[in-house]
Coordinates of C-alpha atoms in Angstrom, one line a residue:
M532 CA 162.6 122.8 147.4
D533 CA 163.4 125.8 145.1
Y534 CA 167.2 124.9 145.4
V535 CA 166.3 121.4 144.0
S536 CA 164.4 122.8 140.9
A537 CA 167.6 125.3 140.4
L538 CA 170.3 122.6 140.6
V539 CA 168.5 119.9 138.4
P540 CA 169.0 121.7 135.0
P541 CA 172.7 122.2 135.4
V542 CA 173.3 118.8 136.8
V543 CA 171.3 117.3 133.9
M544 CA 173.2 119.2 131.3
A545 CA 176.5 118.2 133.1
V546 CA 175.8 114.5 132.8
F547 CA 174.6 114.9 129.2
F548 CA 177.8 116.6 128.5
I549 CA 180.0 114.1 130.1
G550 CA 178.1 111.3 128.3
V551 CA 178.8 113.2 124.9
V552 CA 182.4 113.7 125.7
R553 CA 182.9 109.8 126.4
V554 CA 181.1 108.8 123.4
I555 CA 183.4 111.1 121.4
V556 CA 186.7 109.6 123.1
K557 CA 185.4 106.1 122.7
T558 CA 184.7 106.5 118.8
Q559 CA 188.2 107.7 118.1
G560 CA 190.4 105.2 116.6
G561 CA 189.2 101.8 116.4
A562 CA 188.8 99.4 113.3
A563 CA 187.3 101.9 111.0
K564 CA 190.1 104.5 111.7
A565 CA 192.2 103.5 108.4
R566 CA 189.2 103.5 106.3
E567 CA 188.1 106.9 107.7
D568 CA 191.6 108.1 107.3
A569 CA 191.6 107.2 103.7
A570 CA 188.4 108.7 102.7
V571 CA 189.8 112.0 104.2
D572 CA 193.0 111.6 102.2
A573 CA 190.9 110.9 99.0
A574 CA 188.8 114.0 99.7
L575 CA 191.8 116.1 100.1
A576 CA 193.5 114.7 97.1
R577 CA 190.3 115.5 95.0
A578 CA 190.2 118.8 96.4
E579 CA 193.8 119.8 95.7
G580 CA 193.9 117.8 92.5
P581 CA 193.6 120.9 89.9
H582 CA 196.3 122.7 91.8
K583 CA 199.8 121.8 90.7
A584 CA 202.6 121.7 93.2
P585 CA 205.6 123.9 92.4
A586 CA 208.3 122.0 90.9
A587 CA 211.4 121.9 93.0
D588 CA 214.4 122.7 91.2
A589 CA 217.5 121.5 93.0

């Protein structure tokens, strides 16, 4: 029975890890993806707002 008690924690952790990975993969994209992308773009624009981009002289 010692082998069972030695194998249970790694098996439980592996099952939990697989579940977490599946949730992460399933929540990528979907209906809210455009809204989330817009929020990230807005946050990046606010963060880069004070910095002026160098003018390209052609």
